[in-house]
mmCIF file of C-alpha atoms and ligand atoms in Angstrom:
data_model
loop_
_atom_site.group_PDB
_atom_site.id
_atom_site.type_symbol
_atom_site.label_atom_id
_atom_site.label_comp_id
_atom_site.label_asym_id
_atom_site.label_seq_id
_atom_site.Cartn_x
_atom_site.Cartn_y
_atom_site.Cartn_z
ATOM 1 C CA MET A 276 5.618 -7.061 -13.436
ATOM 2 C CA ALA A 277 6.422 -3.451 -14.339
ATOM 3 C CA ASP A 278 3.316 -1.751 -12.989
ATOM 4 C CA CYS A 279 2.611 -3.910 -9.935
ATOM 5 C CA ILE A 280 2.861 -2.040 -6.631
ATOM 6 C CA PHE A 281 3.517 -5.201 -4.623
ATOM 7 C CA CYS A 282 6.345 -6.233 -6.995
ATOM 8 C CA LYS A 283 7.784 -2.769 -6.349
ATOM 9 C CA ILE A 284 7.382 -3.153 -2.576
ATOM 10 C CA ALA A 285 9.060 -6.581 -2.792
ATOM 11 C CA ALA A 286 11.943 -5.001 -4.720
ATOM 12 C CA GLY A 287 12.218 -2.103 -2.243
ATOM 13 C CA GLU A 288 11.294 0.429 -4.940
ATOM 14 C CA ILE A 289 8.232 1.569 -2.945
ATOM 15 C CA PRO A 290 8.774 2.034 0.806
ATOM 16 C CA SER A 291 6.927 -0.191 3.257
ATOM 17 C CA THR A 292 7.248 -1.233 6.871
ATOM 18 C CA LYS A 293 8.592 -4.747 6.474
ATOM 19 C CA VAL A 294 8.185 -7.167 9.356
ATOM 20 C CA TYR A 295 9.765 -10.175 7.613
ATOM 21 C CA GLU A 296 11.705 -10.918 4.434
ATOM 22 C CA ASP A 297 13.514 -13.899 2.963
ATOM 23 C CA GLY A 298 14.391 -15.069 -0.537
ATOM 24 C CA GLN A 299 10.832 -16.027 -1.420
ATOM 25 C CA VAL A 300 8.463 -13.755 0.505
ATOM 26 C CA VAL A 301 8.002 -10.333 2.071
ATOM 27 C CA ALA A 302 5.631 -9.347 4.876
ATOM 28 C CA PHE A 303 4.814 -5.697 5.508
ATOM 29 C CA LYS A 304 2.258 -3.595 7.370
ATOM 30 C CA ASP A 305 -0.935 -2.732 5.499
ATOM 31 C CA LEU A 306 -1.274 0.966 4.677
ATOM 32 C CA GLU A 307 -4.872 1.019 5.955
ATOM 33 C CA PRO A 308 -4.914 -1.375 8.911
ATOM 34 C CA GLN A 309 -8.235 -3.043 9.706
ATOM 35 C CA ALA A 310 -7.010 -4.454 13.023
ATOM 36 C CA PRO A 311 -4.222 -3.609 15.507
ATOM 37 C CA VAL A 312 -2.071 -6.137 13.638
ATOM 38 C CA HIS A 313 -2.604 -6.069 9.870
ATOM 39 C CA VAL A 314 0.254 -7.492 7.845
ATOM 40 C CA LEU A 315 0.310 -8.499 4.180
ATOM 41 C CA VAL A 316 2.374 -11.539 3.219
ATOM 42 C CA ILE A 317 3.298 -11.820 -0.450
ATOM 43 C CA PRO A 318 5.477 -13.964 -2.689
ATOM 44 C CA LYS A 319 8.346 -11.994 -4.264
ATOM 45 C CA ALA A 320 7.529 -13.616 -7.595
ATOM 46 C CA HIS A 321 4.493 -12.092 -9.281
ATOM 47 C CA ILE A 322 1.390 -14.293 -9.029
ATOM 48 C CA ALA A 323 -1.710 -12.293 -9.932
ATOM 49 C CA SER A 324 -4.197 -13.981 -7.605
ATOM 50 C CA ALA A 325 -5.216 -17.237 -5.918
ATOM 51 C CA LYS A 326 -6.721 -18.240 -9.277
ATOM 52 C CA GLU A 327 -3.186 -18.405 -10.699
ATOM 53 C CA ILE A 328 -1.833 -20.929 -8.163
ATOM 54 C CA THR A 329 -0.597 -24.046 -9.989
ATOM 55 C CA PRO A 330 1.439 -27.165 -9.156
ATOM 56 C CA GLU A 331 4.473 -25.255 -10.475
ATOM 57 C CA ASN A 332 4.188 -22.240 -8.133
ATOM 58 C CA SER A 333 2.223 -23.522 -5.124
ATOM 59 C CA ALA A 334 5.244 -24.297 -2.916
ATOM 60 C CA VAL A 335 5.540 -20.612 -2.046
ATOM 61 C CA VAL A 336 2.011 -20.693 -0.615
ATOM 62 C CA ALA A 337 3.034 -23.381 1.869
ATOM 63 C CA HIS A 338 6.052 -21.252 2.737
ATOM 64 C CA ILE A 339 3.835 -18.208 3.227
ATOM 65 C CA PHE A 340 1.846 -20.120 5.842
ATOM 66 C CA GLU A 341 5.062 -21.098 7.639
ATOM 67 C CA VAL A 342 6.001 -17.412 7.647
ATOM 68 C CA ILE A 343 2.544 -16.449 8.917
ATOM 69 C CA ALA A 344 2.957 -18.820 11.875
ATOM 70 C CA LYS A 345 6.375 -17.313 12.639
ATOM 71 C CA ILE A 346 5.196 -13.698 12.357
ATOM 72 C CA ALA A 347 2.074 -14.402 14.416
ATOM 73 C CA ASP A 348 4.292 -15.789 17.162
ATOM 74 C CA GLU A 349 6.652 -12.811 17.019
ATOM 75 C CA LEU A 350 3.777 -10.303 17.069
ATOM 76 C CA GLY A 351 2.183 -11.935 20.095
ATOM 77 C CA LEU A 352 -0.904 -13.372 18.414
ATOM 78 C CA GLU A 353 -0.973 -16.390 20.734
ATOM 79 C CA ASN A 354 -4.728 -15.946 21.196
ATOM 80 C CA GLY A 355 -5.357 -16.478 17.481
ATOM 81 C CA PHE A 356 -5.605 -14.531 14.268
ATOM 82 C CA ARG A 357 -7.309 -14.494 10.886
ATOM 83 C CA VAL A 358 -5.768 -15.020 7.444
ATOM 84 C CA ILE A 359 -7.708 -13.643 4.479
ATOM 85 C CA ASN A 360 -7.144 -13.849 0.743
ATOM 86 C CA ASN A 361 -9.373 -11.705 -1.442
ATOM 87 C CA CYS A 362 -9.552 -13.122 -4.964
ATOM 88 C CA GLY A 363 -10.953 -11.498 -8.061
ATOM 89 C CA GLU A 364 -13.878 -9.149 -8.467
ATOM 90 C CA ASP A 365 -16.337 -10.894 -6.148
ATOM 91 C CA GLY A 366 -13.586 -11.338 -3.565
ATOM 92 C CA MET A 367 -12.919 -7.560 -3.691
ATOM 93 C CA GLN A 368 -9.253 -8.023 -4.598
ATOM 94 C CA SER A 369 -7.835 -4.548 -5.197
ATOM 95 C CA VAL A 370 -4.133 -5.322 -5.781
ATOM 96 C CA GLN A 371 -3.499 -7.893 -8.485
ATOM 97 C CA HIS A 372 -0.518 -9.597 -6.802
ATOM 98 C CA LEU A 373 -1.251 -12.572 -4.535
ATOM 99 C CA HIS A 374 -1.316 -11.546 -0.881
ATOM 100 C CA PHE A 375 -2.574 -12.891 2.411
ATOM 101 C CA HIS A 376 -3.879 -10.534 5.084
ATOM 102 C CA LEU A 377 -2.785 -11.488 8.609
ATOM 103 C CA LEU A 378 -5.122 -9.794 11.089
ATOM 104 C CA GLY A 379 -4.885 -9.982 14.843
ATOM 105 C CA GLN A 380 -5.148 -8.478 18.322
ATOM 106 C CA LYS A 381 -8.864 -8.075 17.691
ATOM 107 C CA LYS A 382 -11.811 -10.402 18.324
ATOM 108 C CA MET A 383 -13.165 -11.236 14.862
ATOM 109 C CA GLY A 384 -16.792 -11.682 13.904
ATOM 110 C CA TRP A 385 -18.288 -14.872 12.457
ATOM 111 C CA PRO A 386 -20.173 -15.485 10.248
ATOM 112 C CA PRO A 387 -18.477 -12.863 8.051
ATOM 113 C CA PHE A 388 -21.721 -11.554 6.480
ATOM 114 C CA PRO A 389 -24.211 -11.177 9.346
ATOM 115 C CA GLN A 390 -26.374 -8.795 7.277
ATOM 116 C CA ASP A 391 -27.112 -11.466 4.586
HETATM 117 P P1 5GP B 562 -6.973 -6.478 -1.290
HETATM 118 O O1 5GP B 562 -8.138 -5.539 -1.226
HETATM 119 O O2 5GP B 562 -6.409 -6.566 -2.693
HETATM 120 O O3 5GP B 562 -7.218 -7.822 -0.683
HETATM 121 O O4 5GP B 562 -5.869 -5.858 -0.353
HETATM 122 C C1 5GP B 562 -4.955 -4.894 -0.765
HETATM 123 C C2 5GP B 562 -4.414 -4.271 0.491
HETATM 124 O O5 5GP B 562 -3.232 -3.584 0.153
HETATM 125 C C3 5GP B 562 -5.357 -3.267 1.141
HETATM 126 O O6 5GP B 562 -5.634 -3.670 2.471
HETATM 127 C C4 5GP B 562 -4.574 -1.951 1.080
HETATM 128 O O7 5GP B 562 -4.745 -1.171 2.232
HETATM 129 C C5 5GP B 562 -3.150 -2.429 0.913
HETATM 130 N N1 5GP B 562 -2.303 -1.536 0.152
HETATM 131 C C6 5GP B 562 -2.581 -0.978 -1.060
HETATM 132 N N2 5GP B 562 -1.534 -0.256 -1.491
HETATM 133 C C7 5GP B 562 -0.576 -0.342 -0.531
HETATM 134 C C8 5GP B 562 0.737 0.204 -0.406
HETATM 135 O O8 5GP B 562 1.253 0.910 -1.269
HETATM 136 N N3 5GP B 562 1.420 -0.109 0.727
HETATM 137 C C9 5GP B 562 0.893 -0.912 1.702
HETATM 138 N N4 5GP B 562 1.663 -1.154 2.780
HETATM 139 N N5 5GP B 562 -0.345 -1.444 1.619
HETATM 140 C C10 5GP B 562 -1.066 -1.156 0.515
HETATM 141 ZN ZN1 ZN B 563 3.419 -8.188 -8.690
#
Protein backbone atom coordinates (compact mmCIF):
# COMPACT_ATOMS: atom_id res chain seq x y z
CA MET A 1 0.00 0.00 0.00
CA ALA A 2 1.69 3.18 -1.25
CA ASP A 3 0.59 5.59 1.46
CA CYS A 4 0.58 3.28 4.49
CA ILE A 5 3.09 4.25 7.18
CA PHE A 6 3.24 0.74 8.63
CA CYS A 7 3.92 -0.76 5.17
CA LYS A 8 6.77 1.75 4.94
CA ILE A 9 8.06 0.81 8.40
CA ALA A 10 7.87 -2.88 7.43
CA ALA A 11 9.87 -2.11 4.28
CA GLY A 12 12.44 -0.05 6.22
CA GLU A 13 11.49 3.12 4.32
CA ILE A 14 10.50 4.88 7.58
CA PRO A 15 12.87 4.38 10.53
CA SER A 16 11.65 2.54 13.61
CA THR A 17 13.17 0.77 16.58
CA LYS A 18 12.59 -2.84 15.62
CA VAL A 19 12.63 -5.46 18.35
CA TYR A 20 11.81 -8.43 16.10
CA GLU A 21 11.54 -9.20 12.39
CA ASP A 22 11.05 -12.28 10.26
CA GLY A 23 9.61 -12.98 6.82
CA GLN A 24 6.02 -12.40 7.87
CA VAL A 25 6.00 -9.84 10.69
CA VAL A 26 7.78 -6.86 12.22
CA ALA A 27 7.64 -5.65 15.82
CA PHE A 28 8.79 -2.15 16.72
CA LYS A 29 8.52 0.33 19.58
CA ASP A 30 5.50 2.63 19.57
CA LEU A 31 6.37 6.29 18.97
CA GLU A 32 4.17 7.39 21.89
CA PRO A 33 4.54 4.65 24.50
CA GLN A 34 1.63 4.17 26.90
CA ALA A 35 3.56 1.80 29.16
CA PRO A 36 7.25 1.08 29.88
CA VAL A 37 7.02 -1.64 27.22
CA HIS A 38 4.87 -0.66 24.24
CA VAL A 39 5.58 -2.59 21.07
CA LEU A 40 3.49 -2.82 17.90
CA VAL A 41 3.41 -6.15 16.08
CA ILE A 42 2.30 -6.03 12.45
CA PRO A 43 2.08 -8.33 9.45
CA LYS A 44 4.40 -7.27 6.61
CA ALA A 45 1.54 -7.80 4.18
CA HIS A 46 -1.00 -4.99 4.24
CA ILE A 47 -4.22 -5.92 6.06
CA ALA A 48 -6.24 -2.80 6.82
CA SER A 49 -7.80 -3.89 10.11
CA ALA A 50 -9.14 -6.82 12.14
CA LYS A 51 -12.30 -6.54 10.02
CA GLU A 52 -10.27 -7.69 7.01
CA ILE A 53 -9.06 -10.97 8.55
CA THR A 54 -10.22 -13.91 6.41
CA PRO A 55 -9.52 -17.65 6.15
CA GLU A 56 -6.98 -16.75 3.44
CA ASN A 57 -4.87 -14.35 5.55
CA SER A 58 -5.53 -15.40 9.16
CA ALA A 59 -2.45 -17.63 9.55
CA VAL A 60 -0.30 -14.54 10.09
CA VAL A 61 -2.42 -13.62 13.11
CA ALA A 62 -1.56 -16.92 14.78
CA HIS A 63 2.08 -16.24 13.97
CA ILE A 64 1.82 -12.76 15.46
CA PHE A 65 0.70 -14.29 18.75
CA GLU A 66 3.66 -16.70 18.69
CA VAL A 67 5.91 -13.68 18.16
CA ILE A 68 4.20 -11.80 20.99
CA ALA A 69 4.93 -14.68 23.37
CA LYS A 70 8.58 -14.69 22.27
CA ILE A 71 9.01 -10.92 22.56
CA ALA A 72 7.24 -10.83 25.93
CA ASP A 73 9.69 -13.43 27.20
CA GLU A 74 12.69 -11.54 25.83
CA LEU A 75 11.50 -8.22 27.29
CA GLY A 76 10.99 -9.72 30.73
CA LEU A 77 7.20 -9.59 30.87
CA GLU A 78 6.99 -12.77 32.96
CA ASN A 79 4.45 -11.10 35.25
CA GLY A 80 2.00 -10.63 32.37
CA PHE A 81 1.11 -8.14 29.70
CA ARG A 82 -1.79 -6.83 27.64
CA VAL A 83 -2.41 -7.20 23.90
CA ILE A 84 -4.75 -4.67 22.30
CA ASN A 85 -6.14 -4.33 18.80
CA ASN A 86 -8.03 -1.14 18.01
CA CYS A 87 -10.40 -1.69 15.09
CA GLY A 88 -12.28 0.90 13.10
CA GLU A 89 -13.79 4.18 14.19
CA ASP A 90 -15.35 3.03 17.46
CA GLY A 91 -12.17 1.13 18.31
CA MET A 92 -10.16 4.36 17.80
CA GLN A 93 -7.90 2.78 15.17
CA SER A 94 -5.65 5.56 13.87
CA VAL A 95 -3.34 3.62 11.51
CA GLN A 96 -5.16 1.58 8.90
CA HIS A 97 -2.74 -1.38 8.87
CA LEU A 98 -3.48 -4.27 11.25
CA HIS A 99 -1.40 -4.02 14.41
CA PHE A 100 -1.39 -5.43 17.91
CA HIS A 101 -0.20 -3.33 20.83
CA LEU A 102 1.92 -5.28 23.34
CA LEU A 103 1.94 -3.38 26.63
CA GLY A 104 3.81 -4.37 29.75
CA GLN A 105 5.84 -3.58 32.86
CA LYS A 106 2.81 -1.74 34.19
CA LYS A 107 -0.16 -2.92 36.26
CA MET A 108 -3.18 -2.52 33.98
CA GLY A 109 -6.65 -1.42 35.00
CA TRP A 110 -9.81 -3.51 34.56
CA PRO A 111 -12.57 -2.96 33.62
CA PRO A 112 -11.19 -0.75 30.82
CA PHE A 113 -13.93 1.92 31.09
CA PRO A 114 -14.38 2.61 34.81
CA GLN A 115 -16.07 5.96 34.09
CA ASP A 116 -19.00 4.32 32.18
P1 LIG B 1 -3.94 2.72 16.84
O1 LIG B 1 -4.43 3.99 17.47
O2 LIG B 1 -4.19 2.71 15.34
O3 LIG B 1 -4.40 1.47 17.51
O4 LIG B 1 -2.38 2.71 17.08
C1 LIG B 1 -1.46 3.34 16.24
C2 LIG B 1 -0.19 3.46 17.04
O5 LIG B 1 0.86 3.73 16.14
C3 LIG B 1 -0.22 4.59 18.06
O6 LIG B 1 0.02 4.07 19.36
C4 LIG B 1 0.91 5.52 17.59
O7 LIG B 1 1.63 6.07 18.66
C5 LIG B 1 1.75 4.60 16.73
N1 LIG B 1 2.42 5.26 15.63
C6 LIG B 1 1.87 6.10 14.72
N2 LIG B 1 2.78 6.47 13.80
C7 LIG B 1 3.95 5.86 14.15
C8 LIG B 1 5.26 5.85 13.58
O8 LIG B 1 5.55 6.48 12.57
N3 LIG B 1 6.19 5.10 14.22
C9 LIG B 1 5.91 4.37 15.34
N4 LIG B 1 6.91 3.66 15.88
N5 LIG B 1 4.68 4.35 15.90
C10 LIG B 1 3.72 5.09 15.31
ZN1 LIG C 1 0.04 -1.15 5.22
